[in-house]
Amino acid sequence: MEIDINRLDLEFQAKIDSGKTIEPKDWMPEKYRKTHIRQISQHAHSEIVGMLPEGNWITRAPSMRRKVTLLAKVQDEGGHGLYLYSACETLGISRDELFEQLHSGKAKYSSIFNYPAVTWADMGAVGWLVDGAAIMNQVMLTRTSFGPYARAMVRICKEESFHQRQGFEIMLSLCNGTAVQKHMAQESLNRWWWPSLMMFGPRDEESTHTEQAIKWKIKLKTNDELRQQFVDQTVPQIELLGLELPDPAIKWNEERGHYDFGAIDWDEFWRVVGGNGPCNRERLSARKEAWEKGAWVREAALAYAEKQESLREAV
Ligand code: FAQ
């Protein structure tokens, strides 16, 4: 029997327009499946590569309370990676293939994690700004059209929101501390500000996927809309901390009802996305090393599963 792809496509779009979710066993256009594998896997990779800059600071946290909180946060990010890899696998790709794509450089992960975390204040700035930017982009993903992704995002967003607060609280303590501590917070804000704005992706006119992503309700807002929302939300927080604005062009625009801000260095963004940021090589080699060193765990887990299976068969 000949399958009428056009009719299936129309029905598929109508289903999305009516607000129903798409589940793994439902028919879906191949492009929808591939788009989701791309986005969910990039997201999963970002979560686990994102553990690295903060993971570096667990042994150097300034107090027991800070250490426990940071440890929990980094573990949460690992958990997010696992939910997302599982959601991605429902689209018919294996975990091994996903890791192969990360390790070979075929799959991207968020540009932000290619910047170094060089002071304790960076633990504040990453939680506050990076998790803050992540939530802004991810809250809409709780209503995305692909069911397993949307459901994974509910829990992820709740945890990211806690991360953002713990980051802000670190910044607040530093800003209420000594002059040296406040300076450290300022310097960290200045370094993380622009990379955080870049996290939202290229300008709308350069974004290749946005138009289709909006039709399929993967994106409910464009990259530029979210970036503006982030600036509008964060500027009053910077003022509350008593820090200087990291960009002299930030100014409230009465007419637009938004803050204006300066030009983003898109060359830098594409350099980092292309593998030539400050820490790209270091991050990828840390992930590859972890994969290789973990081989015995995977082998042991598989051997255990096989043993259980053969015992079940013998009964
Ligand atoms: N970095 O057409 P668009 C986190 C690529 S999780 C690298 O606009 P799209 C939690 C894009 O892939 C952070 N590449 O693409 C945490 C595409 O290339 P491709 C990650 C980027 O997909 C916190 C090309 O540019 N969040 O932080 C970036 O419609 C703290 C054209 O771009 C997610 O993954 C970038 N920043 O929109 C963990 C959320 N931006 O694939 C630890 C889900 C764009 O054709 C510590 N993802 N590109 O080769 C999304 O919402 C979307 O994928 C966007 C990009 C908004 C990231």
Coordinates of N, CA, C and O and ligand atoms in Angstrom, one line a residue, residues 38-39 42-44 46-51 54 73 77 80 108-113 126 130-131 134 137-138 140-141 149 160 163 198-202 206-210 213 219 223 269-270 273, ligand 1:
R38 N 19.0 15.9 17.1 CA 20.0 16.9 17.1 C 19.9 17.8 18.4 O 20.8 17.9 19.2
Q39 N 18.7 18.3 18.6 CA 18.6 19.2 19.7 C 18.7 18.5 21.1 O 19.3 19.0 22.0
Q42 N 22.3 17.5 21.7 CA 23.1 18.6 22.0 C 22.9 19.1 23.4 O 23.8 19.5 24.2
H43 N 21.6 19.1 23.8 CA 21.2 19.5 25.1 C 21.8 18.6 26.2 O 22.4 19.0 27.2
A44 N 21.7 17.3 25.9 CA 22.2 16.3 26.9 C 23.8 16.4 27.0 O 24.3 16.5 28.1
S46 N 25.4 19.1 26.5 CA 25.7 20.4 27.2 C 25.7 20.1 28.7 O 26.4 20.7 29.5
E47 N 24.7 19.3 29.1 CA 24.5 19.1 30.6 C 25.8 18.4 31.1 O 26.3 18.7 32.2
I48 N 26.3 17.4 30.4 CA 27.4 16.6 31.0 C 28.7 17.3 30.8 O 29.6 17.3 31.6
V49 N 28.9 18.0 29.7 CA 30.1 18.8 29.5 C 30.0 20.0 30.5 O 31.1 20.4 31.1
G50 N 28.8 20.5 30.8 CA 28.6 21.6 31.7 C 29.0 21.2 33.1 O 29.1 22.1 34.0
M51 N 29.2 19.9 33.4 CA 29.6 19.5 34.8 C 31.1 19.9 35.0 O 31.5 20.0 36.1
E54 N 32.3 23.5 36.7 CA 32.0 23.6 38.1 C 32.6 22.4 38.9 O 33.0 22.6 40.1
K73 N 24.6 20.2 42.9 CA 24.3 20.9 41.6 C 24.9 20.2 40.5 O 24.3 19.9 39.5
E77 N 23.2 18.1 37.2 CA 23.4 18.3 35.8 C 23.7 17.0 35.1 O 23.2 16.7 34.0
H80 N 20.4 15.4 34.6 CA 19.7 16.0 33.4 C 20.2 15.4 32.1 O 19.4 15.1 31.3
K108 N 27.3 19.0 18.6 CA 27.6 20.2 19.3 C 27.2 20.1 20.8 O 26.4 19.3 21.1
Y109 N 27.7 21.0 21.6 CA 27.2 21.2 22.9 C 27.3 22.7 23.1 O 28.0 23.4 22.3
S110 N 26.7 23.2 24.2 CA 26.6 24.7 24.3 C 27.9 25.4 24.4 O 28.8 25.0 25.2
S111 N 28.1 26.5 23.6 CA 29.3 27.3 23.6 C 29.8 27.7 25.0 O 31.0 27.8 25.2
I112 N 28.9 27.9 25.9 CA 29.2 28.5 27.2 C 30.2 27.7 27.9 O 31.0 28.2 28.7
F113 N 30.2 26.4 27.7 CA 31.0 25.5 28.6 C 32.5 25.4 28.1 O 33.3 24.6 28.6
V126 N 28.2 31.4 37.2 CA 27.7 30.3 36.3 C 26.2 30.0 36.8 O 25.3 29.9 36.0
V130 N 24.4 31.5 33.9 CA 24.3 30.4 32.9 C 23.0 29.5 33.2 O 22.3 29.3 32.2
D131 N 22.8 29.2 34.4 CA 21.6 28.5 34.7 C 20.4 29.4 34.5 O 19.3 28.9 34.1
A134 N 19.8 29.3 30.9 CA 19.3 28.0 30.5 C 17.8 27.9 30.9 O 17.0 27.4 30.1
N137 N 15.4 29.7 28.4 CA 15.2 28.9 27.2 C 14.5 27.6 27.4 O 13.7 27.2 26.5
Q138 N 14.6 27.1 28.6 CA 14.1 25.7 28.8 C 12.6 25.6 29.4 O 12.0 24.6 29.2
M140 N 10.1 27.0 28.2 CA 9.2 26.8 27.0 C 9.3 25.4 26.5 O 8.4 24.9 25.9
L141 N 10.4 24.7 26.8 CA 10.6 23.3 26.4 C 9.7 22.4 27.2 O 9.5 21.2 26.8
Y149 N 10.6 14.6 25.7 CA 11.4 15.8 25.9 C 10.7 16.8 26.9 O 11.3 17.2 27.9
E160 N 17.0 23.5 37.8 CA 17.8 24.7 37.3 C 17.4 25.9 38.1 O 18.3 26.8 38.3
H163 N 19.4 26.0 41.1 CA 20.8 26.3 40.8 C 21.0 27.8 40.6 O 22.0 28.3 41.0
M198 N 25.4 34.9 24.4 CA 25.6 34.0 23.2 C 24.9 32.7 23.3 O 24.6 32.1 22.3
M199 N 24.7 32.2 24.5 CA 24.1 30.9 24.7 C 22.8 30.8 24.0 O 22.4 29.7 23.7
F200 N 22.1 31.9 23.9 CA 20.7 31.8 23.2 C 20.8 31.5 21.7 O 19.8 31.3 21.1
G201 N 22.0 31.5 21.2 CA 22.2 31.1 19.8 C 22.3 32.3 18.9 O 22.2 33.5 19.4
P202 N 22.5 32.1 17.6 CA 22.8 33.2 16.7 C 21.6 34.1 16.6 O 20.5 33.8 17.0
E206 N 20.2 34.8 11.4 CA 21.3 33.8 11.1 C 20.9 32.4 11.6 O 21.6 31.5 11.4
S207 N 19.8 32.3 12.3 CA 19.4 31.0 12.8 C 18.7 30.2 11.7 O 17.7 30.6 11.1
T208 N 19.3 29.0 11.5 CA 18.8 28.1 10.4 C 17.6 27.3 10.8 O 16.8 26.9 10.0
H209 N 17.4 27.1 12.1 CA 16.3 26.1 12.5 C 15.1 26.8 13.1 O 14.1 26.1 13.3
T210 N 15.2 28.1 13.5 CA 14.1 28.7 14.2 C 12.7 28.6 13.5 O 11.7 28.2 14.2
A213 N 11.3 25.2 13.8 CA 11.2 24.9 15.2 C 9.9 25.5 15.8 O 9.2 25.0 16.6
K219 N 10.3 25.5 19.6 CA 10.6 26.8 20.1 C 9.3 27.6 20.2 O 8.5 27.7 19.2
N223 N 15.5 33.1 19.3 CA 16.7 33.4 20.1 C 16.8 34.8 20.6 O 17.2 35.1 21.7
F269 N 31.6 34.0 18.9 CA 30.6 32.9 19.1 C 30.9 31.8 18.1 O 31.0 30.6 18.5
W270 N 31.0 32.1 16.8 CA 31.2 31.1 15.8 C 32.6 30.4 16.0 O 32.7 29.2 15.7
V273 N 31.9 27.9 18.7 CA 31.0 26.8 18.2 C 31.8 25.9 17.3 O 31.6 24.7 17.2
Ligands
FAQ1 N1 26.3 26.7 21.4 O1 19.3 27.7 14.2 P1 19.9 27.8 15.5 C1 22.6 24.2 30.4 C2 24.1 26.1 16.8 S1 22.0 23.5 29.1 C3 26.7 25.9 20.4 O2 19.4 29.0 16.3 P2 18.5 25.9 17.3 C4 22.4 23.6 31.8 C5 22.9 25.2 16.6 O3 23.1 24.0 17.2 C6 22.5 24.6 27.7 N2 26.0 25.8 19.2 O4 19.7 26.4 16.3 C7 23.6 23.7 32.6 C8 22.9 25.2 15.1 O5 23.9 24.3 14.6 P3 23.6 22.8 13.9 C9 22.1 24.1 26.4 C10 24.9 26.6 19.1 O6 18.8 24.5 17.6 C11 23.9 24.9 33.3 C12 23.4 26.6 14.7 O7 24.1 27.1 15.8 N3 20.7 24.2 26.2 O8 23.2 25.3 30.3 C13 24.5 27.5 20.1 O9 17.2 26.3 16.7 C14 25.0 25.1 34.1 C15 22.3 27.5 14.3 O10 21.5 27.9 15.5 C16 20.1 23.6 25.3 O11 20.6 22.8 24.6 C17 25.3 27.5 21.3 N4 25.0 28.4 22.3 O12 18.6 26.9 18.6 C18 24.5 22.7 32.7 C19 18.6 23.8 25.2 N5 23.4 28.1 19.7 O13 22.9 22.0 15.0 C20 25.6 22.8 33.5 C21 17.9 23.2 24.0 C22 23.1 27.7 18.5 O14 22.6 23.0 12.8 C23 25.9 24.0 34.2 N6 18.4 23.7 22.8 N7 24.1 26.8 18.1 O15 24.9 22.2 13.5 C24 17.9 24.8 22.2 O16 17.0 25.4 22.7 C25 18.4 25.2 20.9 O17 19.0 24.1 20.3 C26 19.3 26.5 20.8 C27 19.8 26.7 19.4 C28 18.5 27.7 21.3 C29 20.5 26.3 21.7

